Each structure stands twice: as structure tokens, then as C-alpha cells.
Amino acid sequence: MAAQNDMKRDNRIAGNNDEEVSEKEALPNPIQAAAASALSFMLGAIVPLLVAAFIVDHMIRLGVVVATVSLALVVFGWIGAVLGRTPLVQSCFRILVGGWMAMAITFGQTKWIGSFGL
């Protein structure tokens, strides 16, 4: 989808009229993209905080947070696939694996920083 929009943008800049681009086929709006990103980050941050706030035991909290966030990542992938008209499974998988990688890196960094007593 992004490559198709880049080609349309290049055709407009170059003045090529190989394909008629109607006014309804507008390029993505950066304000809408920024607002959607801010909203998804906010909702994505609230999920683990709400879950972690009610569980005292560290190991149980860690497992429940990972499971809950994984479910939320799949839901966000599904929403992105529907809105972006992309393949559902591919989008959900990409978002889920990216989120797991981000969680693993963050967990590793906090363990590493904590070992120095900063």
C-alpha cells in the first residue's frame, strides 16, 4: 500500500498523467496518522498499567502483563489490518512479534541497568 502511494506521489510531482488521480484518492494525511499513533500508544500503555496495578506477586504479574499485552497487540494488529485493508493474519503477526521484541529489549535493558544500581 505504501509503495502504491509513493508511486502516485512521484507521478504527481513529475507531472505524469499515466493514471488519472481523482481528488478522492488523496494521499495519507500526516495529522490523522499522528493522531492515530498517539491514541494507539496511549491505549497500549494503559493496558499493562491497569493489569499490573492489581497483582502483587512479581512473577504472576509479569506473566499476566505479557499475556494481556499480547492480546492487545493482536487486537491492534486486527484494527490496523481492517483500517489499512491489508491481510489480517500478516498484520496481526507483524504487530505481535514487533511488540514481543520491544518488550524483550525493554525487559533486558531494565535488568541490565538494575544490575548497576543506577
XYZ file of N, CA, C and O in Angstrom:
472
model
N 0.833 -1.190 0.000
C 0.000 0.000 0.000
C 0.875 1.251 0.000
O 0.600 2.185 -0.720
N 1.936 1.252 0.822
C 2.800 2.417 0.899
C 3.524 2.645 -0.421
O 3.682 3.777 -0.861
N 3.957 1.565 -1.054
C 4.657 1.695 -2.328
C 3.732 2.270 -3.393
O 4.154 3.070 -4.234
N 2.467 1.869 -3.345
C 1.494 2.387 -4.304
C 1.299 3.888 -4.092
O 1.254 4.652 -5.054
N 1.205 4.325 -2.828
C 1.056 5.754 -2.547
C 2.305 6.523 -2.950
O 2.207 7.645 -3.445
N 3.493 5.929 -2.766
C 4.728 6.590 -3.184
C 4.761 6.768 -4.691
O 5.201 7.800 -5.194
N 4.293 5.756 -5.437
C 4.257 5.865 -6.889
C 3.292 6.965 -7.328
O 3.589 7.733 -8.251
N 2.138 7.057 -6.672
C 1.176 8.105 -7.012
C 1.768 9.485 -6.738
O 1.614 10.415 -7.521
N 2.470 9.597 -5.594
C 3.095 10.867 -5.245
C 4.159 11.228 -6.279
O 4.232 12.388 -6.725
N 4.989 10.271 -6.692
C 6.019 10.526 -7.693
C 5.406 10.936 -9.015
O 5.934 11.815 -9.706
N 4.292 10.309 -9.416
C 3.609 10.676 -10.659
C 3.083 12.102 -10.592
O 3.134 12.833 -11.577
N 2.580 12.495 -9.446
C 2.067 13.870 -9.310
C 3.204 14.876 -9.393
O 3.092 15.917 -10.037
N 4.316 14.577 -8.705
C 5.447 15.501 -8.698
C 6.048 15.627 -10.100
O 6.363 16.709 -10.564
N 6.192 14.503 -10.787
C 6.792 14.500 -12.125
C 5.836 15.028 -13.187
O 6.253 15.322 -14.301
N 4.582 15.147 -12.858
C 3.610 15.638 -13.820
C 3.138 14.569 -14.778
O 2.550 14.874 -15.801
N 3.436 13.309 -14.473
C 2.985 12.210 -15.337
C 1.494 12.002 -15.166
O 0.983 11.986 -14.074
N 0.811 11.817 -16.255
C -0.624 11.571 -16.220
C -0.926 10.162 -16.715
O -1.901 9.942 -17.414
N -0.052 9.207 -16.360
C -0.264 7.829 -16.805
C -1.564 7.286 -16.256
O -2.253 6.512 -16.909
N -1.886 7.658 -15.058
C -3.155 7.221 -14.476
C -3.830 8.446 -13.856
O -3.204 9.301 -13.258
N -5.112 8.508 -14.074
C -5.875 9.625 -13.540
C -6.003 9.476 -12.027
O -6.422 8.442 -11.528
N -5.614 10.516 -11.323
C -5.709 10.503 -9.861
C -6.824 11.467 -9.479
O -6.723 12.657 -9.688
N -7.879 10.907 -8.966
C -9.010 11.752 -8.596
C -8.736 12.441 -7.263
O -7.843 12.077 -6.515
N -9.509 13.430 -6.973
C -9.376 14.151 -5.717
C -9.742 13.271 -4.519
O -9.269 13.486 -3.423
N -10.591 12.275 -4.758
C -10.986 11.370 -3.673
C -9.853 10.443 -3.270
O -9.842 9.925 -2.173
N -8.886 10.211 -4.180
C -7.744 9.360 -3.891
C -6.609 10.207 -3.332
O -5.549 10.318 -3.907
N -6.836 10.778 -2.170
C -5.834 11.635 -1.554
C -4.761 10.794 -0.885
O -4.990 9.657 -0.493
N -3.598 11.371 -0.765
C -2.506 10.712 -0.047
C -2.817 10.713 1.447
O -3.635 11.500 1.916
N -2.170 9.843 2.214
C -2.442 9.786 3.647
C -2.199 11.139 4.324
O -1.254 11.852 4.003
N -3.069 11.461 5.271
C -2.978 12.710 5.993
C -2.033 12.538 7.180
O -2.286 11.711 8.057
N -0.943 13.313 7.267
C 0.003 13.142 8.365
C -0.587 13.498 9.731
O -0.196 12.919 10.746
N -1.540 14.409 9.779
C -2.180 14.767 11.047
C -2.993 13.580 11.568
O -2.932 13.242 12.757
N -3.737 12.931 10.677
C -4.515 11.758 11.083
C -3.592 10.622 11.512
O -3.874 9.916 12.479
N -2.488 10.442 10.812
C -1.536 9.387 11.178
C -0.925 9.663 12.547
O -0.779 8.744 13.363
N -0.591 10.910 12.814
C -0.020 11.264 14.118
C -1.043 11.074 15.236
O -0.706 10.570 16.322
N -2.280 11.459 14.988
C -3.329 11.288 16.000
C -3.593 9.811 16.270
O -3.728 9.392 17.427
N -3.635 9.011 15.226
C -3.842 7.571 15.400
C -2.685 6.942 16.150
O -2.884 6.081 17.023
N -1.479 7.380 15.858
C -0.302 6.864 16.556
C -0.326 7.242 18.033
O -0.059 6.408 18.900
N -0.652 8.483 18.327
C -0.719 8.932 19.720
C -1.799 8.172 20.489
O -1.574 7.754 21.637
N -2.938 7.974 19.872
C -4.024 7.235 20.525
C -3.628 5.786 20.781
O -3.865 5.252 21.875
N -2.996 5.147 19.794
C -2.606 3.746 19.981
C -1.518 3.611 21.040
O -1.533 2.661 21.825
N -0.580 4.540 21.104
C 0.437 4.493 22.159
C -0.197 4.684 23.527
O 0.164 4.012 24.497
N -1.147 5.596 23.633
C -1.814 5.842 24.910
C -2.584 4.606 25.365
O -2.457 4.166 26.508
N -3.376 4.034 24.465
C -4.137 2.836 24.821
C -3.217 1.661 25.103
O -3.461 0.866 26.012
N -2.142 1.550 24.328
C -1.185 0.478 24.533
C -0.453 0.590 25.855
O -0.058 -0.417 26.445
N -0.277 1.786 26.366
C 0.385 1.971 27.659
C -0.575 1.751 28.820
O -0.161 1.304 29.897
N -1.846 2.035 28.614
C -2.832 1.879 29.691
C -3.070 0.406 30.007
O -3.237 0.037 31.173
N -3.055 -0.456 29.002
C -3.369 -1.881 29.197
C -2.455 -2.525 30.239
O -2.939 -3.083 31.229
N -1.126 -2.481 30.094
C -0.299 -3.138 31.109
C -0.353 -2.460 32.474
O -0.237 -3.125 33.501
N -0.545 -1.156 32.490
C -0.625 -0.457 33.778
C -1.858 -0.885 34.568
O -1.788 -1.101 35.781
N -2.982 -0.993 33.896
C -4.202 -1.422 34.574
C -4.091 -2.852 35.083
O -4.524 -3.162 36.188
N -3.497 -3.723 34.280
C -3.356 -5.124 34.684
C -2.370 -5.247 35.842
O -2.627 -5.944 36.819
N -1.237 -4.567 35.756
C -0.191 -4.686 36.776
C -0.601 -4.059 38.103
O -0.087 -4.456 39.156
N -1.507 -3.127 38.082
C -1.886 -2.419 39.304
C -2.591 -3.321 40.317
O -2.581 -3.037 41.512
N -3.176 -4.421 39.867
C -3.978 -5.251 40.759
C -3.314 -6.567 41.153
O -3.916 -7.366 41.853
N -2.095 -6.812 40.709
C -1.421 -8.075 41.005
C -0.152 -7.780 41.794
O 0.701 -7.007 41.351
N -0.015 -8.421 42.960
C 1.099 -8.139 43.857
C 2.331 -8.981 43.527
O 3.441 -8.453 43.472
N 2.154 -10.283 43.311
C 3.281 -11.178 43.069
C 3.955 -10.839 41.740
O 3.306 -10.760 40.693
N 5.285 -10.674 41.786
C 6.034 -10.214 40.613
C 5.949 -11.183 39.439
O 5.716 -10.771 38.297
N 6.158 -12.467 39.675
C 6.180 -13.439 38.570
C 4.792 -13.609 37.949
O 4.667 -13.716 36.725
N 3.772 -13.621 38.771
C 2.408 -13.718 38.242
C 2.072 -12.456 37.449
O 1.508 -12.526 36.357
N 2.451 -11.304 37.996
C 2.192 -10.027 37.311
C 2.878 -10.004 35.952
O 2.283 -9.584 34.954
N 4.121 -10.471 35.890
C 4.854 -10.480 34.635
C 4.149 -11.342 33.587
O 3.961 -10.917 32.445
N 3.732 -12.529 33.972
C 3.036 -13.408 33.036
C 1.703 -12.856 32.575
O 1.366 -12.923 31.384
N 0.942 -12.291 33.505
C -0.368 -11.732 33.159
C -0.213 -10.505 32.255
O -0.970 -10.323 31.298
N 0.789 -9.683 32.532
C 1.017 -8.494 31.704
C 1.415 -8.918 30.288
O 0.898 -8.378 29.301
N 2.311 -9.904 30.163
C 2.724 -10.357 28.833
C 1.529 -10.934 28.071
O 1.333 -10.640 26.884
N 0.712 -11.734 28.740
C -0.456 -12.321 28.079
C -1.464 -11.242 27.667
O -1.984 -11.264 26.539
N -1.722 -10.311 28.550
C -2.694 -9.248 28.256
C -2.197 -8.341 27.141
O -2.960 -7.980 26.237
N -0.925 -7.985 27.193
C -0.363 -7.121 26.153
C -0.332 -7.861 24.816
O -0.581 -7.257 23.768
N -0.058 -9.159 24.834
C -0.079 -9.940 23.590
C -1.465 -9.916 22.961
O -1.604 -9.734 21.747
N -2.478 -10.078 23.781
C -3.849 -9.997 23.281
C -4.138 -8.605 22.719
O -4.726 -8.463 21.638
N -3.704 -7.568 23.426
C -3.918 -6.198 22.949
C -3.181 -5.957 21.638
O -3.703 -5.287 20.732
N -1.968 -6.505 21.491
C -1.219 -6.346 20.241
C -1.944 -7.004 19.072
O -1.985 -6.450 17.968
N -2.515 -8.172 19.308
C -3.274 -8.847 18.251
C -4.494 -8.000 17.866
O -4.808 -7.845 16.683
N -5.167 -7.425 18.862
C -6.335 -6.574 18.587
C -5.910 -5.339 17.790
O -6.564 -4.962 16.808
N -4.783 -4.714 18.182
C -4.302 -3.548 17.437
C -3.899 -3.933 16.012
O -4.123 -3.169 15.072
N -3.309 -5.110 15.845
C -2.973 -5.594 14.503
C -4.213 -5.813 13.662
O -4.235 -5.497 12.466
N -5.257 -6.366 14.293
C -6.520 -6.587 13.589
C -7.130 -5.255 13.163
O -7.571 -5.096 12.017
N -7.153 -4.280 14.067
C -7.716 -2.964 13.749
C -6.923 -2.324 12.605
O -7.498 -1.768 11.667
N -5.585 -2.407 12.683
C -4.745 -1.851 11.621
C -4.986 -2.523 10.286
O -4.988 -1.872 9.246
N -5.194 -3.845 10.311
C -5.453 -4.574 9.058
C -6.778 -4.163 8.450
O -6.886 -3.988 7.235
N -7.784 -4.001 9.284
C -9.098 -3.598 8.781
C -9.044 -2.174 8.225
O -9.531 -1.915 7.119
N -8.436 -1.263 8.975
C -8.371 0.123 8.513
C -7.468 0.292 7.299
O -7.745 1.098 6.422
N -6.379 -0.470 7.255
C -5.438 -0.349 6.150
C -5.717 -1.270 4.994
O -4.993 -1.251 3.997
N -6.759 -2.107 5.132
C -7.140 -3.067 4.094
C -5.955 -3.935 3.690
O -5.619 -4.077 2.515
N -5.278 -4.499 4.706
C -4.147 -5.390 4.487
C -4.514 -6.787 4.985
O -5.507 -6.941 5.693
N -3.720 -7.786 4.650
C -4.016 -9.149 5.113
C -4.044 -9.223 6.645
O -3.130 -8.756 7.326
N -5.085 -9.829 7.177
C -5.337 -9.854 8.614
C -4.253 -10.604 9.390
O -3.682 -10.062 10.345
N -3.964 -11.821 9.000
C -3.004 -12.641 9.747
C -1.612 -12.026 9.699
O -0.918 -11.957 10.716
N -1.209 -11.556 8.547
C 0.110 -10.953 8.391
C 0.241 -9.711 9.276
O 1.259 -9.523 9.943
N -0.762 -8.873 9.309
C -0.726 -7.662 10.118
C -0.681 -7.986 11.604
O 0.116 -7.417 12.341
N -1.543 -8.910 12.047
C -1.561 -9.293 13.461
C -0.233 -9.898 13.881
O 0.305 -9.573 14.945
N 0.324 -10.768 13.039
C 1.597 -11.410 13.352
C 2.728 -10.389 13.437
O 3.559 -10.432 14.345
N 2.770 -9.456 12.485
C 3.817 -8.435 12.468
C 3.764 -7.565 13.723
O 4.790 -7.313 14.364
N 2.582 -7.133 14.103
C 2.433 -6.292 15.291
C 2.774 -7.082 16.551
O 3.447 -6.577 17.459
N 2.341 -8.332 16.627
C 2.606 -9.167 17.791
C 4.100 -9.418 17.969
O 4.646 -9.223 19.068
N 4.781 -9.821 16.916
C 6.217 -10.103 17.012
C 7.004 -8.825 17.307
O 7.930 -8.825 18.132
N 6.640 -7.729 16.684
C 7.306 -6.454 16.977
C 7.115 -6.032 18.424
O 8.043 -5.541 19.068
N 5.916 -6.236 18.951
C 5.652 -5.915 20.354
C 6.426 -6.802 21.293
O 6.961 -6.334 22.312
N 6.517 -8.105 20.961
C 7.312 -9.020 21.792
C 8.782 -8.627 21.790
O 9.446 -8.666 22.825
N 9.286 -8.230 20.639
C 10.682 -7.795 20.564
C 10.910 -6.546 21.401
O 11.907 -6.449 22.133
N 9.981 -5.603 21.334
C 10.103 -4.384 22.124
C 10.047 -4.698 23.625
O 10.811 -4.133 24.416
N 9.144 -5.611 24.018
C 9.060 -5.993 25.433
C 10.334 -6.677 25.889
O 10.834 -6.411 26.991
N 10.899 -7.562 25.065
C 12.121 -8.277 25.439
C 13.300 -7.319 25.577
O 14.077 -7.418 26.537
N 13.422 -6.397 24.647
C 14.516 -5.422 24.710
C 14.377 -4.543 25.945
O 15.343 -4.296 26.671
N 13.172 -4.060 26.206
C 12.937 -3.213 27.374
C 13.207 -3.977 28.665
O 13.844 -3.454 29.589
N 12.743 -5.224 28.747
C 12.980 -6.055 29.929
C 14.478 -6.260 30.142
O 14.987 -6.116 31.250
N 15.190 -6.572 29.055
C 16.639 -6.768 29.158
C 17.364 -5.509 29.585
O 18.295 -5.565 30.401
N 16.966 -4.371 29.065
C 17.611 -3.114 29.447
C 17.374 -2.776 30.912
O 18.275 -2.314 31.598
N 16.151 -3.009 31.400
C 15.892 -2.697 32.806
C 16.655 -3.637 33.724
O 17.132 -3.212 34.785
N 16.821 -4.899 33.337
C 17.632 -5.840 34.128
C 19.094 -5.417 34.115
O 19.775 -5.455 35.127
N 19.574 -4.996 32.945
C 20.966 -4.581 32.810
C 21.240 -3.309 33.622
O 22.227 -3.216 34.339
N 20.358 -2.327 33.510
C 20.525 -1.083 34.267
C 20.378 -1.347 35.755
O 21.134 -0.799 36.567
N 19.438 -2.212 36.129
C 19.261 -2.542 37.531
C 20.460 -3.242 38.145
O 20.717 -3.125 39.351
N 21.235 -3.963 37.341
C 22.411 -4.660 37.867
C 23.531 -3.691 38.224
O 24.404 -4.028 39.010
N 23.490 -2.487 37.677
C 24.498 -1.479 38.011
C 24.071 -0.591 39.171
O 24.846 0.227 39.646
N 22.822 -0.714 39.587
C 22.334 0.082 40.709
C 22.172 1.544 40.397
O 22.349 2.400 41.242
N 21.865 1.841 39.152
C 21.670 3.241 38.769
C 20.360 3.669 39.305
O 19.596 4.311 39.283
